[in-house]
CSV table of N, CA and C in Angstrom, one decimal:
chain,number,residue,atom,x,y,z
A,760,MET,N,-45.1,6.3,31.7
A,760,MET,CA,-46.1,5.2,31.8
A,760,MET,C,-45.7,4.0,31.1
A,761,PRO,N,-45.6,2.8,31.7
A,761,PRO,CA,-45.2,1.6,31.0
A,761,PRO,C,-46.1,1.2,29.9
A,762,SER,N,-45.6,0.5,28.9
A,762,SER,CA,-46.4,0.0,27.9
A,762,SER,C,-47.2,-1.2,28.3
A,763,VAL,N,-46.7,-1.9,29.4
A,763,VAL,CA,-47.4,-3.1,29.9
A,763,VAL,C,-48.1,-2.7,31.2
A,764,LEU,N,-49.3,-3.1,31.3
A,764,LEU,CA,-50.1,-2.7,32.5
A,764,LEU,C,-50.2,-3.8,33.6
A,765,THR,N,-50.0,-5.0,33.2
A,765,THR,CA,-50.1,-6.1,34.2
A,765,THR,C,-48.9,-7.1,34.0
A,766,LYS,N,-48.7,-7.8,35.1
A,766,LYS,CA,-47.6,-8.8,35.0
A,766,LYS,C,-48.0,-9.9,33.9
A,767,LYS,N,-49.3,-10.2,33.8
A,767,LYS,CA,-49.7,-11.2,32.8
A,767,LYS,C,-49.4,-10.7,31.4
A,768,ASP,N,-49.7,-9.4,31.2
A,768,ASP,CA,-49.4,-8.8,29.9
A,768,ASP,C,-47.9,-8.9,29.6
A,769,LEU,N,-47.1,-8.6,30.6
A,769,LEU,CA,-45.6,-8.6,30.4
A,769,LEU,C,-45.2,-10.1,30.0
A,770,SER,N,-45.7,-11.0,30.8
A,770,SER,CA,-45.3,-12.4,30.5
A,770,SER,C,-45.8,-12.9,29.1
A,771,MET,N,-47.0,-12.5,28.7
A,771,MET,CA,-47.4,-12.8,27.4
A,771,MET,C,-46.6,-12.2,26.3
A,772,LEU,N,-46.2,-11.0,26.4
A,772,LEU,CA,-45.3,-10.3,25.4
A,772,LEU,C,-43.9,-11.0,25.4
A,773,LEU,N,-43.4,-11.3,26.6
A,773,LEU,CA,-42.1,-11.9,26.6
A,773,LEU,C,-42.1,-13.3,26.0
A,774,SER,N,-43.2,-14.0,26.1
A,774,SER,CA,-43.4,-15.4,25.6
A,774,SER,C,-43.3,-15.4,24.1
A,775,ARG,N,-43.5,-14.3,23.4
A,775,ARG,CA,-43.5,-14.2,22.0
A,775,ARG,C,-42.1,-13.9,21.4
A,776,LEU,N,-41.1,-13.6,22.3
A,776,LEU,CA,-39.8,-13.3,21.8
A,776,LEU,C,-39.1,-14.5,21.2
A,777,HIS,N,-38.3,-14.2,20.2
A,777,HIS,CA,-37.4,-15.2,19.5
A,777,HIS,C,-36.3,-15.6,20.5
A,778,THR,N,-35.9,-16.8,20.4
A,778,THR,CA,-34.8,-17.3,21.3
A,778,THR,C,-33.6,-17.6,20.4
A,779,PHE,N,-32.5,-18.1,21.0
A,779,PHE,CA,-31.3,-18.5,20.3
A,779,PHE,C,-31.6,-19.5,19.3
A,780,SER,N,-31.1,-19.4,18.1
A,780,SER,CA,-31.2,-20.4,17.1
A,780,SER,C,-30.4,-21.6,17.5
A,781,PHE,N,-29.2,-21.3,18.1
A,781,PHE,CA,-28.4,-22.3,18.7
A,781,PHE,C,-27.5,-21.6,19.7
A,782,SER,N,-27.4,-22.2,20.9
A,782,SER,CA,-26.6,-21.5,22.0
A,782,SER,C,-25.2,-21.9,21.9
A,783,LYS,N,-24.3,-21.1,22.4
A,783,LYS,CA,-22.9,-21.3,22.4
A,783,LYS,C,-22.5,-21.7,23.9
A,784,ALA,N,-22.1,-22.9,24.1
A,784,ALA,CA,-21.8,-23.4,25.4
A,784,ALA,C,-20.7,-22.6,26.1
A,785,HIS,N,-19.7,-22.2,25.3
A,785,HIS,CA,-18.5,-21.5,25.9
A,785,HIS,C,-18.9,-20.1,26.3
A,786,LEU,N,-20.1,-19.6,25.9
A,786,LEU,CA,-20.6,-18.3,26.3
A,786,LEU,C,-21.7,-18.4,27.4
A,787,GLU,N,-21.9,-19.7,27.8
A,787,GLU,CA,-23.0,-20.0,28.8
A,787,GLU,C,-24.3,-19.3,28.4
A,788,GLN,N,-24.7,-19.5,27.2
A,788,GLN,CA,-26.0,-18.9,26.7
A,788,GLN,C,-27.1,-19.9,27.0
A,789,TYR,N,-28.2,-19.3,27.6
A,789,TYR,CA,-29.4,-20.0,27.8
A,789,TYR,C,-30.6,-19.0,27.8
A,790,GLN,N,-31.7,-19.5,27.5
A,790,GLN,CA,-32.9,-18.6,27.4
A,790,GLN,C,-33.5,-18.5,28.8
A,791,THR,N,-33.8,-17.2,29.2
A,791,THR,CA,-34.5,-17.0,30.5
A,791,THR,C,-36.0,-17.3,30.2
A,792,ASP,N,-36.6,-18.1,31.0
A,792,ASP,CA,-38.0,-18.5,30.9
A,792,ASP,C,-38.8,-17.2,31.1
A,793,CYS,N,-39.8,-17.0,30.2
A,793,CYS,CA,-40.6,-15.8,30.3
A,793,CYS,C,-41.4,-15.6,31.6
A,794,GLU,N,-41.8,-16.6,32.2
A,794,GLU,CA,-42.5,-16.5,33.5
A,794,GLU,C,-41.6,-16.0,34.6
A,795,ILE,N,-40.4,-16.6,34.6
A,795,ILE,CA,-39.4,-16.2,35.6
A,795,ILE,C,-39.0,-14.7,35.3
A,796,ALA,N,-38.7,-14.4,34.1
A,796,ALA,CA,-38.3,-13.0,33.7
A,796,ALA,C,-39.4,-12.0,34.1
A,797,ALA,N,-40.7,-12.4,33.8
A,797,ALA,CA,-41.8,-11.5,34.1
A,797,ALA,C,-41.9,-11.3,35.7
A,798,ASP,N,-41.7,-12.3,36.4
A,798,ASP,CA,-41.8,-12.2,37.9
A,798,ASP,C,-40.7,-11.4,38.4
A,799,LEU,N,-39.5,-11.6,38.0
A,799,LEU,CA,-38.3,-10.8,38.4
A,799,LEU,C,-38.5,-9.3,38.1
A,800,LEU,N,-38.9,-9.1,36.8
A,800,LEU,CA,-39.1,-7.7,36.4
A,800,LEU,C,-40.2,-7.0,37.1
A,801,TRP,N,-41.3,-7.7,37.3
A,801,TRP,CA,-42.5,-7.1,38.0
A,801,TRP,C,-42.1,-6.7,39.4
A,802,GLN,N,-41.4,-7.6,40.1
A,802,GLN,CA,-41.0,-7.3,41.5
A,802,GLN,C,-40.1,-6.0,41.5
A,803,ALA,N,-39.2,-6.0,40.5
A,803,ALA,CA,-38.3,-4.8,40.5
A,803,ALA,C,-39.1,-3.5,40.1
A,804,PHE,N,-40.1,-3.7,39.3
A,804,PHE,CA,-41.0,-2.6,38.9
A,804,PHE,C,-41.8,-2.1,40.1
A,805,LEU,N,-42.3,-3.0,40.9
A,805,LEU,CA,-43.1,-2.6,42.0
A,805,LEU,C,-42.2,-2.0,43.1
A,806,SER,N,-41.0,-2.3,43.1
A,806,SER,CA,-40.0,-1.8,44.1
A,806,SER,C,-39.5,-0.4,43.7
A,807,GLY,N,-39.9,0.1,42.5
A,807,GLY,CA,-39.4,1.4,42.0
A,807,GLY,C,-38.1,1.3,41.3
A,808,ASP,N,-37.6,0.1,40.9
A,808,ASP,CA,-36.3,0.0,40.4
A,808,ASP,C,-36.2,0.0,38.8
A,809,ILE,N,-37.3,0.3,38.1
A,809,ILE,CA,-37.3,0.2,36.7
A,809,ILE,C,-37.8,1.5,36.1
A,810,ALA,N,-39.1,1.9,36.4
A,810,ALA,CA,-39.7,3.1,35.7
A,810,ALA,C,-38.8,4.3,35.9
A,811,GLY,N,-38.5,4.9,34.8
A,811,GLY,CA,-37.7,6.1,34.8
A,811,GLY,C,-36.2,5.9,35.0
A,812,LYS,N,-35.7,4.7,35.2
A,812,LYS,CA,-34.3,4.4,35.5
A,812,LYS,C,-33.6,4.0,34.2
A,813,VAL,N,-32.2,4.0,34.3
A,813,VAL,CA,-31.4,3.5,33.2
A,813,VAL,C,-31.0,2.1,33.6
A,814,VAL,N,-31.2,1.2,32.7
A,814,VAL,CA,-31.0,-0.3,33.0
A,814,VAL,C,-30.0,-0.8,32.0
A,815,ALA,N,-29.1,-1.7,32.5
A,815,ALA,CA,-28.2,-2.4,31.7
A,815,ALA,C,-28.5,-3.9,31.8
A,816,ASP,N,-28.6,-4.5,30.6
A,816,ASP,CA,-28.8,-6.0,30.6
A,816,ASP,C,-27.5,-6.5,30.0
A,817,LEU,N,-26.6,-7.0,30.9
A,817,LEU,CA,-25.3,-7.5,30.6
A,817,LEU,C,-25.3,-8.9,30.2
A,818,GLY,N,-24.8,-9.3,29.0
A,818,GLY,CA,-25.0,-10.6,28.5
A,818,GLY,C,-26.4,-10.8,28.1
A,819,CYS,N,-27.0,-9.9,27.4
A,819,CYS,CA,-28.4,-9.8,27.2
A,819,CYS,C,-29.0,-11.0,26.4
A,820,GLY,N,-28.2,-11.7,25.6
A,820,GLY,CA,-28.7,-12.7,24.7
A,820,GLY,C,-29.8,-12.2,23.8
A,821,PRO,N,-31.0,-12.8,23.8
A,821,PRO,CA,-32.1,-12.3,23.0
A,821,PRO,C,-32.8,-11.1,23.6
A,822,GLY,N,-32.4,-10.7,24.7
A,822,GLY,CA,-32.9,-9.4,25.3
A,822,GLY,C,-34.1,-9.5,26.2
A,823,THR,N,-34.4,-10.6,26.7
A,823,THR,CA,-35.7,-10.8,27.4
A,823,THR,C,-35.8,-9.8,28.6
A,824,LEU,N,-34.7,-9.8,29.4
A,824,LEU,CA,-34.8,-8.9,30.6
A,824,LEU,C,-34.7,-7.4,30.3
A,825,GLY,N,-33.8,-7.1,29.4
A,825,GLY,CA,-33.7,-5.7,29.0
A,825,GLY,C,-34.9,-5.1,28.3
A,826,LEU,N,-35.5,-5.9,27.4
A,826,LEU,CA,-36.7,-5.5,26.7
A,826,LEU,C,-37.9,-5.4,27.6
A,827,GLY,N,-37.9,-6.3,28.6
A,827,GLY,CA,-39.0,-6.3,29.6
A,827,GLY,C,-38.9,-5.1,30.4
A,828,ALA,N,-37.7,-4.7,30.8
A,828,ALA,CA,-37.5,-3.4,31.5
A,828,ALA,C,-38.0,-2.2,30.7
A,829,ALA,N,-37.7,-2.2,29.4
A,829,ALA,CA,-38.1,-1.1,28.6
A,829,ALA,C,-39.7,-1.1,28.5
A,830,LEU,N,-40.3,-2.2,28.5
A,830,LEU,CA,-41.8,-2.3,28.4
A,830,LEU,C,-42.3,-1.7,29.7
A,831,LEU,N,-41.6,-1.9,30.8
A,831,LEU,CA,-42.1,-1.4,32.1
A,831,LEU,C,-41.7,0.1,32.4
A,832,GLY,N,-41.2,0.8,31.4
A,832,GLY,CA,-41.0,2.2,31.6
A,832,GLY,C,-39.6,2.7,31.9
A,833,ALA,N,-38.6,1.8,31.7
A,833,ALA,CA,-37.2,2.3,31.9
A,833,ALA,C,-36.9,3.5,31.0
A,834,LYS,N,-36.2,4.4,31.5
A,834,LYS,CA,-35.8,5.6,30.8
A,834,LYS,C,-35.0,5.3,29.6
A,835,ASN,N,-34.0,4.4,29.8
A,835,ASN,CA,-33.1,3.9,28.7
A,835,ASN,C,-32.6,2.5,29.1
A,836,VAL,N,-32.4,1.6,28.1
A,836,VAL,CA,-31.9,0.3,28.4
A,836,VAL,C,-30.8,0.0,27.5
A,837,PHE,N,-29.6,-0.4,28.1
A,837,PHE,CA,-28.5,-0.8,27.3
A,837,PHE,C,-28.4,-2.3,27.3
A,838,LEU,N,-28.5,-2.9,26.1
A,838,LEU,CA,-28.4,-4.4,26.0
A,838,LEU,C,-27.0,-4.7,25.4
A,839,LEU,N,-26.2,-5.4,26.2
A,839,LEU,CA,-24.8,-5.7,25.8
A,839,LEU,C,-24.6,-7.2,25.7
A,840,ASP,N,-23.8,-7.6,24.7
A,840,ASP,CA,-23.5,-9.0,24.6
A,840,ASP,C,-22.2,-9.2,23.8
A,841,LEU,N,-21.5,-10.2,24.0
A,841,LEU,CA,-20.3,-10.5,23.2
A,841,LEU,C,-20.6,-11.2,21.9
A,842,ASP,N,-21.8,-11.7,21.8
A,842,ASP,CA,-22.2,-12.4,20.6
A,842,ASP,C,-23.1,-11.6,19.7
A,843,ASN,N,-22.5,-11.2,18.5
A,843,ASN,CA,-23.3,-10.4,17.6
A,843,ASN,C,-24.6,-11.1,17.1
A,844,ALA,N,-24.6,-12.4,17.0
A,844,ALA,CA,-25.8,-13.1,16.6
A,844,ALA,C,-26.9,-13.0,17.7
A,845,ALA,N,-26.5,-13.0,18.9
A,845,ALA,CA,-27.5,-12.8,20.0
A,845,ALA,C,-28.0,-11.4,19.9
A,846,LEU,N,-27.2,-10.4,19.7
A,846,LEU,CA,-27.6,-9.0,19.6
A,846,LEU,C,-28.6,-8.9,18.4
A,847,ALA,N,-28.4,-9.6,17.3
A,847,ALA,CA,-29.3,-9.5,16.2
A,847,ALA,C,-30.7,-10.0,16.6
A,848,VAL,N,-30.7,-11.1,17.4
A,848,VAL,CA,-32.0,-11.6,17.9
A,848,VAL,C,-32.6,-10.6,18.8
A,849,ALA,N,-31.9,-10.0,19.6
A,849,ALA,CA,-32.4,-8.9,20.5
A,849,ALA,C,-33.0,-7.8,19.8
A,850,ARG,N,-32.3,-7.3,18.7
A,850,ARG,CA,-32.8,-6.2,17.9
A,850,ARG,C,-34.1,-6.6,17.2
A,851,GLU,N,-34.2,-7.9,16.7
A,851,GLU,CA,-35.4,-8.3,16.1
A,851,GLU,C,-36.5,-8.4,17.1
A,852,ASN,N,-36.2,-8.8,18.3
A,852,ASN,CA,-37.2,-8.9,19.4
A,852,ASN,C,-37.7,-7.5,19.8
A,853,LYS,N,-36.8,-6.5,19.7
A,853,LYS,CA,-37.2,-5.1,20.0
A,853,LYS,C,-38.3,-4.7,18.9
A,854,ARG,N,-38.0,-4.9,17.6
A,854,ARG,CA,-38.9,-4.6,16.6
A,854,ARG,C,-40.2,-5.3,16.7
A,855,LEU,N,-40.2,-6.6,17.1
A,855,LEU,CA,-41.4,-7.3,17.3
A,855,LEU,C,-42.3,-6.7,18.4
A,856,LEU,N,-41.6,-6.3,19.6
A,856,LEU,CA,-42.4,-5.7,20.7
A,856,LEU,C,-42.9,-4.3,20.3
A,857,GLU,N,-42.1,-3.6,19.6
A,857,GLU,CA,-42.6,-2.2,19.1
A,857,GLU,C,-43.8,-2.4,18.2
A,858,LYS,N,-43.8,-3.4,17.4
A,858,LYS,CA,-45.0,-3.6,16.5
A,858,LYS,C,-46.2,-4.0,17.3
A,859,LYS,N,-46.0,-4.9,18.3
A,859,LYS,CA,-47.1,-5.4,19.1
A,859,LYS,C,-47.7,-4.3,20.0
A,860,THR,N,-46.8,-3.5,20.6
A,860,THR,CA,-47.3,-2.5,21.5
A,860,THR,C,-47.6,-1.1,20.9
A,861,GLY,N,-47.0,-0.8,19.7
A,861,GLY,CA,-47.2,0.5,19.1
A,861,GLY,C,-46.3,1.5,19.8
A,862,LYS,N,-45.4,1.1,20.6
A,862,LYS,CA,-44.5,2.1,21.3
A,862,LYS,C,-43.0,1.9,20.9
A,863,LYS,N,-42.3,3.0,20.9
A,863,LYS,CA,-40.9,2.9,20.6
A,863,LYS,C,-40.2,2.6,22.0
A,864,LEU,N,-39.4,1.6,22.0
A,864,LEU,CA,-38.6,1.2,23.2
A,864,LEU,C,-37.3,1.9,23.2
A,865,PRO,N,-36.9,2.5,24.4
A,865,PRO,CA,-35.6,3.2,24.5
A,865,PRO,C,-34.4,2.3,24.7
A,866,CYS,N,-34.0,1.6,23.7
A,866,CYS,CA,-32.9,0.6,23.8
A,866,CYS,C,-31.8,0.9,22.9
A,867,SER,N,-30.6,0.6,23.5
A,867,SER,CA,-29.3,0.7,22.7
A,867,SER,C,-28.6,-0.6,22.8
A,868,PHE,N,-28.0,-1.1,21.7
A,868,PHE,CA,-27.4,-2.4,21.6
A,868,PHE,C,-25.9,-2.2,21.5
A,869,LEU,N,-25.1,-2.9,22.3
A,869,LEU,CA,-23.7,-2.7,22.3
A,869,LEU,C,-23.0,-4.1,22.3
A,870,LEU,N,-22.0,-4.2,21.5
A,870,LEU,CA,-21.2,-5.4,21.3
A,870,LEU,C,-20.0,-5.3,22.2
């Protein structure tokens, strides 16, 4: 059962996530808009492509897409990035979402 029950709930939770303190142009880092992320994730969820699945967020940055998949019931989510600072933000975002939802999110972080 996903922690988030509606697309609106998902969008609201994603809007609370921390973003990059500063982005690195050579890594093409940019923040995914929470409304766009929620729409993409919700469509994948409705198609049966998230709940109970293993998801990889490659180049995860602050983790918006991967953490959103975890909120929607992914079995396990792997968040990968070349930038350790970005992974630190993603880890902090995971803690923030776990505190907000009261649920442990099944996420692994890889450099």
